[in-house]
Amino acid sequence: MGKRFCRAPRSRSMGGNRMTMGYAVDRRNILKAAFVGIVLGYLLTKSGGALFIGSLFLLTLWAIQRYFKDAPERDYVIALFILGFVLRALISVVGHIYNEASGNLFHYMGYTGNCIFGDSATTSVVAQAKVDIWRQKLDPAVFLSYIKLGHSFHFYICSFFYYLVGKYELSLKLINAMYGTVSCVFLYLIARELFDKRVARLSYALAMFFPSLVLWSVANLKEPILILLLSVWTYSLLMIKRRRFDIVHVLLAALVFLAMRSIRGEMAQLVIMASGVWLFVALR
């Protein structure tokens, strides 16, 4: 008598749907929608790039599901991940189609680039030229003024993608959209490590739909992969601090640093200096 018993709210399952945080996430429907998206993307673009991106999308969803053990947290991360990627993909598709229809294209020495903004068309042109050089269809000396730009990690990724699936810029833009979306997942992990889940949720939502971050991840620019690498680098440092130089995260940080240095050397130098000072103070 006189005692009150409080029962924690439980998740309810209805027809395969897990009801959490006021919304339903059915993982089977997620997989079905992703599969349909892959097929439609391939049919619409007639590009193997759509299959590659769809497979990458499914692999990322699988990794998120495996990593996050807490069901409400996992459902929240997955739901915003899908919404964030779809938003970026729609902007990329609309911008690409508009440029094609209006003729707003960049032409250089027989190569064409579709530029949403910035110098994204240059990235595509240089990547196309590098593929022709690899196939011995172009003399590097002819393209010397631009080809020197293509010696970074980012340009090699773009060129290798074109080499595998053919030249289709929209597919490459969707890969950048994936970079931008995955960066937000690492931001969630960083905020959770430094603060708590409440701060992580808010940071994740703000980053996923922040206008400038969305726009920077819908074009063929190096900034999306740089932001992703910086996010992975920061998370690796936090794991190194927690686990006292865990070899896996040390190697991961080293690889990420080399990639950053290849893309933008001055940024990598500032990052390594700041990180070294932080680790020295944190591990004392």
CSV table of C-alpha atoms in Angstrom, one decimal:
chain,number,residue,atom,x,y,z
A,1,MET,CA,0.0,0.0,0.0
A,2,GLY,CA,1.2,3.5,-0.7
A,3,LYS,CA,3.8,2.3,-3.2
A,4,ARG,CA,3.6,3.3,-6.8
A,5,PHE,CA,5.1,1.2,-9.5
A,6,CYS,CA,6.3,2.9,-12.7
A,7,ARG,CA,6.6,0.8,-15.8
A,8,ALA,CA,8.9,2.0,-18.5
A,9,PRO,CA,7.2,2.4,-21.9
A,10,ARG,CA,7.7,-0.5,-24.2
A,11,SER,CA,8.1,-0.7,-28.0
A,12,ARG,CA,5.1,-2.2,-29.7
A,13,SER,CA,5.3,-4.4,-32.7
A,14,MET,CA,2.3,-4.3,-35.1
A,15,GLY,CA,2.5,-6.2,-38.3
A,16,GLY,CA,6.3,-6.2,-38.5
A,17,ASN,CA,6.5,-2.5,-37.7
A,18,ARG,CA,8.5,-1.4,-34.7
A,19,MET,CA,6.8,1.6,-33.0
A,20,THR,CA,9.4,3.8,-31.4
A,21,MET,CA,9.8,7.5,-30.8
A,22,GLY,CA,6.4,8.2,-32.3
A,23,TYR,CA,7.1,6.8,-35.8
A,24,ALA,CA,7.3,3.4,-37.4
A,25,VAL,CA,10.3,1.9,-39.2
A,26,ASP,CA,9.8,-1.4,-41.0
A,27,ARG,CA,13.2,-2.6,-42.1
A,28,ARG,CA,11.7,-5.0,-44.7
A,29,ASN,CA,10.0,-2.0,-46.4
A,30,ILE,CA,13.3,-0.2,-46.3
A,31,LEU,CA,15.0,-3.0,-48.2
A,32,LYS,CA,12.1,-3.3,-50.6
A,33,ALA,CA,12.2,0.5,-51.3
A,34,ALA,CA,15.9,0.5,-51.7
A,35,PHE,CA,15.7,-2.5,-54.2
A,36,VAL,CA,13.0,-0.7,-56.2
A,37,GLY,CA,15.1,2.4,-56.2
A,38,ILE,CA,18.2,0.5,-57.6
A,39,VAL,CA,16.1,-1.1,-60.4
A,40,LEU,CA,14.4,2.2,-61.3
A,41,GLY,CA,17.7,4.1,-61.2
A,42,TYR,CA,19.3,1.6,-63.5
A,43,LEU,CA,16.4,1.7,-65.9
A,44,LEU,CA,16.3,5.5,-66.0
A,45,THR,CA,20.0,6.1,-66.2
A,46,LYS,CA,21.0,2.9,-68.0
A,47,SER,CA,24.2,3.2,-66.0
A,48,GLY,CA,26.0,0.6,-63.9
A,49,GLY,CA,26.6,3.5,-61.5
A,50,ALA,CA,23.1,3.2,-60.3
A,51,LEU,CA,23.6,-0.4,-59.3
A,52,PHE,CA,26.9,0.6,-57.5
A,53,ILE,CA,25.3,3.4,-55.6
A,54,GLY,CA,22.3,1.3,-54.6
A,55,SER,CA,24.6,-1.5,-53.4
A,56,LEU,CA,26.6,1.1,-51.4
A,57,PHE,CA,23.4,2.5,-49.9
A,58,LEU,CA,22.2,-1.0,-48.8
A,59,LEU,CA,25.7,-1.8,-47.4
A,60,THR,CA,25.6,1.4,-45.3
A,61,LEU,CA,22.1,0.6,-44.0
A,62,TRP,CA,23.4,-2.8,-43.0
A,63,ALA,CA,26.4,-1.4,-41.3
A,64,ILE,CA,24.2,1.1,-39.3
A,65,GLN,CA,21.9,-1.7,-38.3
A,66,ARG,CA,24.8,-3.9,-37.1
A,67,TYR,CA,26.6,-1.1,-35.2
A,68,PHE,CA,23.7,0.4,-33.2
A,69,LYS,CA,22.4,-2.1,-30.7
A,70,ASP,CA,19.7,0.1,-29.1
A,71,ALA,CA,16.6,-0.3,-31.3
A,72,PRO,CA,15.1,3.3,-30.8
A,73,GLU,CA,18.5,4.8,-31.5
A,74,ARG,CA,19.1,2.6,-34.5
A,75,ASP,CA,15.7,3.4,-36.0
A,76,TYR,CA,16.2,7.2,-35.5
A,77,VAL,CA,19.6,7.1,-37.3
A,78,ILE,CA,18.3,4.9,-40.1
A,79,ALA,CA,15.2,7.1,-40.7
A,80,LEU,CA,17.1,10.4,-40.9
A,81,PHE,CA,19.8,8.7,-43.0
A,82,ILE,CA,17.3,7.7,-45.6
A,83,LEU,CA,15.6,11.1,-45.6
A,84,GLY,CA,18.9,12.9,-45.9
A,85,PHE,CA,20.1,10.8,-48.8
A,86,VAL,CA,16.8,11.1,-50.7
A,87,LEU,CA,16.8,14.9,-50.2
A,88,ARG,CA,20.4,15.1,-51.6
A,89,ALA,CA,19.6,12.7,-54.5
A,90,LEU,CA,16.5,14.7,-55.5
A,91,ILE,CA,18.5,18.0,-55.6
A,92,SER,CA,21.2,16.3,-57.6
A,93,VAL,CA,18.8,14.9,-60.1
A,94,VAL,CA,16.8,18.1,-60.5
A,95,GLY,CA,20.0,20.2,-61.0
A,96,HIS,CA,21.5,17.8,-63.4
A,97,ILE,CA,18.4,17.6,-65.6
A,98,TYR,CA,18.0,21.4,-65.6
A,99,ASN,CA,21.5,21.9,-66.8
A,100,GLU,CA,21.1,19.3,-69.5
A,101,ALA,CA,17.9,20.9,-70.7
A,102,SER,CA,19.2,24.5,-70.5
A,103,GLY,CA,22.6,23.7,-72.1
A,104,ASN,CA,24.4,25.0,-69.0
A,105,LEU,CA,27.4,22.8,-69.6
A,106,PHE,CA,31.2,23.2,-69.4
A,107,HIS,CA,33.2,22.2,-72.6
A,108,TYR,CA,36.9,21.7,-72.8
A,109,MET,CA,38.9,19.8,-75.5
A,110,GLY,CA,36.0,17.6,-76.4
A,111,TYR,CA,35.0,16.8,-72.9
A,112,THR,CA,31.7,18.0,-71.2
A,113,GLY,CA,30.9,18.7,-67.6
A,114,ASN,CA,27.6,19.3,-65.9
A,115,CYS,CA,28.1,22.0,-63.3
A,116,ILE,CA,25.5,22.6,-60.6
A,117,PHE,CA,27.8,25.2,-58.9
A,118,GLY,CA,31.5,25.7,-58.2
A,119,ASP,CA,34.1,23.9,-60.2
A,120,SER,CA,32.3,20.5,-60.2
A,121,ALA,CA,32.4,20.4,-64.0
A,122,THR,CA,36.2,20.6,-63.9
A,123,THR,CA,36.3,17.5,-61.7
A,124,SER,CA,34.3,15.6,-64.3
A,125,VAL,CA,36.3,16.7,-67.2
A,126,VAL,CA,39.6,15.9,-65.5
A,127,ALA,CA,38.3,12.4,-64.5
A,128,GLN,CA,37.2,11.7,-68.1
A,129,ALA,CA,40.6,12.7,-69.4
A,130,LYS,CA,42.4,10.5,-66.9
A,131,VAL,CA,40.4,7.5,-68.0
A,132,ASP,CA,41.3,8.2,-71.6
A,133,ILE,CA,45.0,8.5,-70.6
A,134,TRP,CA,44.8,5.1,-68.8
A,135,ARG,CA,43.3,3.6,-71.9
A,136,GLN,CA,46.0,5.3,-74.0
A,137,LYS,CA,43.5,7.3,-76.0
A,138,LEU,CA,45.0,10.6,-74.9
A,139,ASP,CA,48.5,11.9,-74.6
A,140,PRO,CA,49.0,13.4,-71.1
A,141,ALA,CA,51.0,16.3,-72.6
A,142,VAL,CA,48.0,17.5,-74.5
A,143,PHE,CA,46.0,17.8,-71.3
A,144,LEU,CA,48.9,19.0,-69.1
A,145,SER,CA,47.2,22.3,-68.0
A,146,TYR,CA,44.4,20.4,-66.2
A,147,ILE,CA,45.8,16.9,-65.6
A,148,LYS,CA,48.1,18.2,-62.8
A,149,LEU,CA,44.9,18.7,-60.8
A,150,GLY,CA,44.0,15.1,-61.1
A,151,HIS,CA,46.7,13.6,-58.8
A,152,SER,CA,44.6,13.7,-55.6
A,153,PHE,CA,42.7,10.9,-53.9
A,154,HIS,CA,39.4,12.5,-54.9
A,155,PHE,CA,40.2,12.6,-58.6
A,156,TYR,CA,41.4,9.0,-58.6
A,157,ILE,CA,38.1,7.9,-57.1
A,158,CYS,CA,36.1,9.8,-59.8
A,159,SER,CA,38.3,8.5,-62.6
A,160,PHE,CA,38.2,4.9,-61.3
A,161,PHE,CA,34.4,5.2,-61.1
A,162,TYR,CA,34.2,6.4,-64.7
A,163,TYR,CA,36.6,3.6,-65.7
A,164,LEU,CA,34.3,1.0,-64.2
A,165,VAL,CA,30.8,2.1,-65.1
A,166,GLY,CA,31.3,4.7,-67.9
A,167,LYS,CA,30.9,8.4,-67.9
A,168,TYR,CA,27.7,9.4,-66.2
A,169,GLU,CA,28.0,12.5,-63.9
A,170,LEU,CA,24.7,12.0,-62.1
A,171,SER,CA,25.9,8.8,-60.6
A,172,LEU,CA,29.1,10.5,-59.4
A,173,LYS,CA,27.0,13.2,-57.8
A,174,LEU,CA,25.0,10.6,-55.9
A,175,ILE,CA,28.2,9.2,-54.5
A,176,ASN,CA,29.0,12.6,-53.2
A,177,ALA,CA,25.5,12.7,-51.7
A,178,MET,CA,26.4,9.5,-49.9
A,179,TYR,CA,29.6,11.1,-48.6
A,180,GLY,CA,27.5,13.9,-47.1
A,181,THR,CA,25.0,11.6,-45.6
A,182,VAL,CA,27.5,9.3,-44.0
A,183,SER,CA,29.4,12.3,-42.6
A,184,CYS,CA,26.3,13.1,-40.5
A,185,VAL,CA,26.3,9.6,-39.0
A,186,PHE,CA,29.9,10.1,-37.8
A,187,LEU,CA,28.9,13.4,-36.4
A,188,TYR,CA,26.2,11.6,-34.4
A,189,LEU,CA,28.8,9.2,-33.0
A,190,ILE,CA,31.1,12.1,-32.2
A,191,ALA,CA,28.4,14.1,-30.4
A,192,ARG,CA,27.3,10.9,-28.5
A,193,GLU,CA,30.9,10.3,-27.4
A,194,LEU,CA,31.5,13.8,-26.2
A,195,PHE,CA,28.0,14.6,-24.7
A,196,ASP,CA,25.0,12.3,-24.7
A,197,LYS,CA,22.3,10.8,-27.0
A,198,ARG,CA,20.1,13.8,-26.7
A,199,VAL,CA,22.8,16.2,-28.0
A,200,ALA,CA,23.7,13.6,-30.6
A,201,ARG,CA,20.2,13.4,-32.0
A,202,LEU,CA,19.9,17.2,-32.3
A,203,SER,CA,23.3,17.5,-33.9
A,204,TYR,CA,22.5,14.7,-36.3
A,205,ALA,CA,19.2,16.3,-37.4
A,206,LEU,CA,20.8,19.7,-37.8
A,207,ALA,CA,23.7,18.5,-39.9
A,208,MET,CA,21.6,16.2,-42.0
A,209,PHE,CA,19.3,19.0,-43.2
A,210,PHE,CA,21.6,22.1,-42.8
A,211,PRO,CA,21.3,24.0,-46.1
A,212,SER,CA,24.9,24.6,-46.9
A,213,LEU,CA,26.0,21.0,-46.0
A,214,VAL,CA,23.2,19.7,-48.2
A,215,LEU,CA,24.2,21.9,-51.2
A,216,TRP,CA,27.9,21.1,-50.8
A,217,SER,CA,27.2,17.3,-51.1
A,218,VAL,CA,25.2,17.4,-54.4
A,219,ALA,CA,27.9,18.3,-56.8
A,220,ASN,CA,31.2,16.7,-58.0
A,221,LEU,CA,33.4,18.6,-55.6
A,222,LYS,CA,36.1,17.4,-53.2
A,223,GLU,CA,34.5,19.1,-50.1
A,224,PRO,CA,32.0,16.3,-49.3
A,225,ILE,CA,34.7,13.6,-49.1
A,226,LEU,CA,36.9,16.0,-47.1
A,227,ILE,CA,34.1,16.5,-44.6
A,228,LEU,CA,33.6,12.8,-44.4
A,229,LEU,CA,37.3,12.1,-43.9
A,230,LEU,CA,37.5,14.8,-41.2
A,231,SER,CA,34.5,13.3,-39.4
A,232,VAL,CA,36.1,9.8,-39.5
A,233,TRP,CA,39.4,11.3,-38.3
A,234,THR,CA,37.8,13.0,-35.3
A,235,TYR,CA,35.9,9.9,-34.3
A,236,SER,CA,39.1,7.8,-34.6
A,237,LEU,CA,40.9,10.2,-32.3
A,238,LEU,CA,38.1,9.9,-29.7
A,239,MET,CA,38.4,6.1,-29.9
A,240,ILE,CA,42.2,6.4,-29.6
A,241,LYS,CA,41.8,8.5,-26.5
A,242,ARG,CA,39.3,6.1,-24.9
A,243,ARG,CA,41.1,2.9,-25.7
A,244,ARG,CA,44.7,4.2,-25.3
A,245,PHE,CA,46.0,3.9,-28.8
A,246,ASP,CA,43.9,1.0,-30.1
A,247,ILE,CA,45.9,-0.2,-33.2
A,248,VAL,CA,42.8,-0.4,-35.4
A,249,HIS,CA,41.8,3.2,-34.9
A,250,VAL,CA,45.4,4.3,-35.1
A,251,LEU,CA,45.7,2.7,-38.6
A,252,LEU,CA,42.4,4.1,-39.6
A,253,ALA,CA,43.5,7.6,-38.6
A,254,ALA,CA,46.7,7.2,-40.5
A,255,LEU,CA,44.9,6.2,-43.7
A,256,VAL,CA,42.4,9.0,-43.4
A,257,PHE,CA,45.3,11.5,-42.9
A,258,LEU,CA,47.0,10.3,-46.0
A,259,ALA,CA,43.8,10.7,-48.0
A,260,MET,CA,43.2,14.2,-46.6
A,261,ARG,CA,46.8,15.2,-47.4
A,262,SER,CA,46.3,14.0,-51.0
A,263,ILE,CA,43.1,16.1,-51.4
A,264,ARG,CA,44.1,19.2,-49.6
A,265,GLY,CA,47.6,19.2,-48.1
A,266,GLU,CA,47.3,22.5,-46.0
A,267,MET,CA,44.2,21.3,-44.3
A,268,ALA,CA,45.8,18.0,-43.4
A,269,GLN,CA,48.7,19.8,-41.8
A,270,LEU,CA,46.5,22.0,-39.7
A,271,VAL,CA,44.4,18.9,-38.7
A,272,ILE,CA,47.5,16.9,-37.6
A,273,MET,CA,48.9,19.8,-35.6
A,274,ALA,CA,45.6,20.5,-33.8
A,275,SER,CA,45.0,16.8,-33.2
A,276,GLY,CA,48.5,16.3,-31.8
A,277,VAL,CA,48.1,19.1,-29.3
A,278,TRP,CA,44.6,17.8,-28.3
A,279,LEU,CA,45.9,14.2,-27.8
A,280,PHE,CA,48.9,15.4,-25.8
A,281,VAL,CA,46.6,17.3,-23.4
A,282,ALA,CA,43.9,14.7,-23.3
A,283,LEU,CA,46.2,11.7,-22.5
A,284,ARG,CA,48.3,13.4,-19.8
